[in-house]
C-alpha positions as a printed Julia matrix, in Angstrom:
106×3 Matrix{Float64}:
   5.52  -17.12    7.05
   2.9   -16.97    4.33
   4.32  -15.23    1.28
   0.93  -15.09   -0.47
  -0.74  -12.72    2.0
  -0.31   -9.65   -0.21
  -2.03  -11.47   -3.07
  -4.9   -12.55   -0.83
  -5.36   -9.05    0.6
  -5.27   -7.63   -2.95
  -7.9   -10.17   -4.04
 -10.14   -9.16   -1.13
  -9.73   -5.49   -2.07
 -10.55   -6.33   -5.68
 -13.71   -8.14   -4.57
 -14.79   -5.08   -2.57
 -14.72   -2.89   -5.69
 -18.24   -4.02   -6.55
 -19.62   -3.93   -3.0
 -21.97   -1.23   -1.79
 -20.03    1.63   -0.17
 -21.99    1.3     3.07
 -21.18   -2.43    3.31
 -17.38   -2.28    3.22
 -14.62    0.08    4.38
 -12.71   -0.52    1.13
 -15.8    -0.04   -1.04
 -16.56    3.19    0.8
 -13.01    4.45    0.39
 -12.98    3.58   -3.31
 -16.39    5.25   -3.73
 -15.04    8.47   -2.17
 -12.38    8.59   -4.86
  -8.66    8.91   -5.22
  -8.27   12.02   -3.07
  -9.71   10.14   -0.09
  -7.34    7.23   -0.71
  -4.35    9.57   -1.02
  -5.35   11.4     2.16
  -5.52    8.09    4.0
  -2.07    7.09    2.7
  -0.7    10.41    3.91
  -2.22    9.87    7.36
  -0.82    6.34    7.57
   2.63    7.48    6.4
   2.66   10.14    9.12
   1.58    7.61   11.74
   4.34    5.27   10.53
   6.95    8.0    10.98
   5.61    8.83   14.44
   5.68    5.16   15.51
   9.26    4.85   14.27
  10.31    7.96   16.18
   8.64    6.63   19.34
  10.7     3.45   19.07
   7.71    1.16   19.64
   8.33   -1.83   17.36
   4.8    -3.23   17.65
   3.21    0.14   16.81
   5.61    0.5    13.89
   4.55   -2.88   12.5
   0.86   -1.97   12.89
   1.3     1.37   11.15
   3.33   -0.08    8.28
   0.61   -2.72    7.82
  -1.98    0.09    7.63
   0.19    1.99    5.15
   0.73   -1.06    2.95
  -2.98   -1.87    3.04
  -3.95    1.6     1.86
  -1.26    1.48   -0.84
  -2.84   -1.77   -2.04
  -6.2     0.04   -2.21
  -4.58    2.77   -4.34
  -2.98    0.19   -6.62
  -6.32   -1.58   -7.04
  -8.01    1.7    -7.89
  -5.58    2.0   -10.81
  -5.9    -1.61  -11.96
  -2.58   -2.62  -10.4
  -1.63   -4.99   -7.63
   1.22   -6.18   -5.46
   2.71   -8.26   -8.27
   3.38   -5.05  -10.21
   5.39   -3.68   -7.29
   7.14   -7.02   -6.69
   8.1    -7.18  -10.37
   9.61   -3.7   -10.15
  11.56   -4.67   -7.02
  12.8    -7.79   -8.82
  13.9    -5.63  -11.76
  15.9    -3.45   -9.38
  17.46   -6.34   -7.49
  21.24   -6.27   -7.77
  21.23   -2.74   -9.2
  22.84    0.02   -7.18
  20.23    2.36   -5.75
  22.23    5.3    -7.08
  22.35    3.74  -10.56
  18.64    2.94  -10.54
  17.69    6.46   -9.47
  19.98    8.0   -12.1
  18.35    5.85  -14.8
  14.96    7.38  -13.96
  16.26   10.96  -14.06
  17.88   10.93  -17.39
């Protein structure tokens, strides 16, 4: 398995930031603004839940891929990328989920 795919997808998204909106789905979505990106993430999250409830593993994988992709677009719109999320996951590694959540609340 290629563990660099998130970086390559993020680089492609970054490259689309300067493309004409009519030439690229990502450029068009970024041009529409954050509300359009957030709406798309909401749609993909709902579709992910529905695929999980249906029990169709292939559909679930497709919907999670769509959700991750649109989350990468959101990150790029804020000057972030997958490495920021991976670094946060690495920081949390070995820490109890209950402990980690408590540390954010107080």
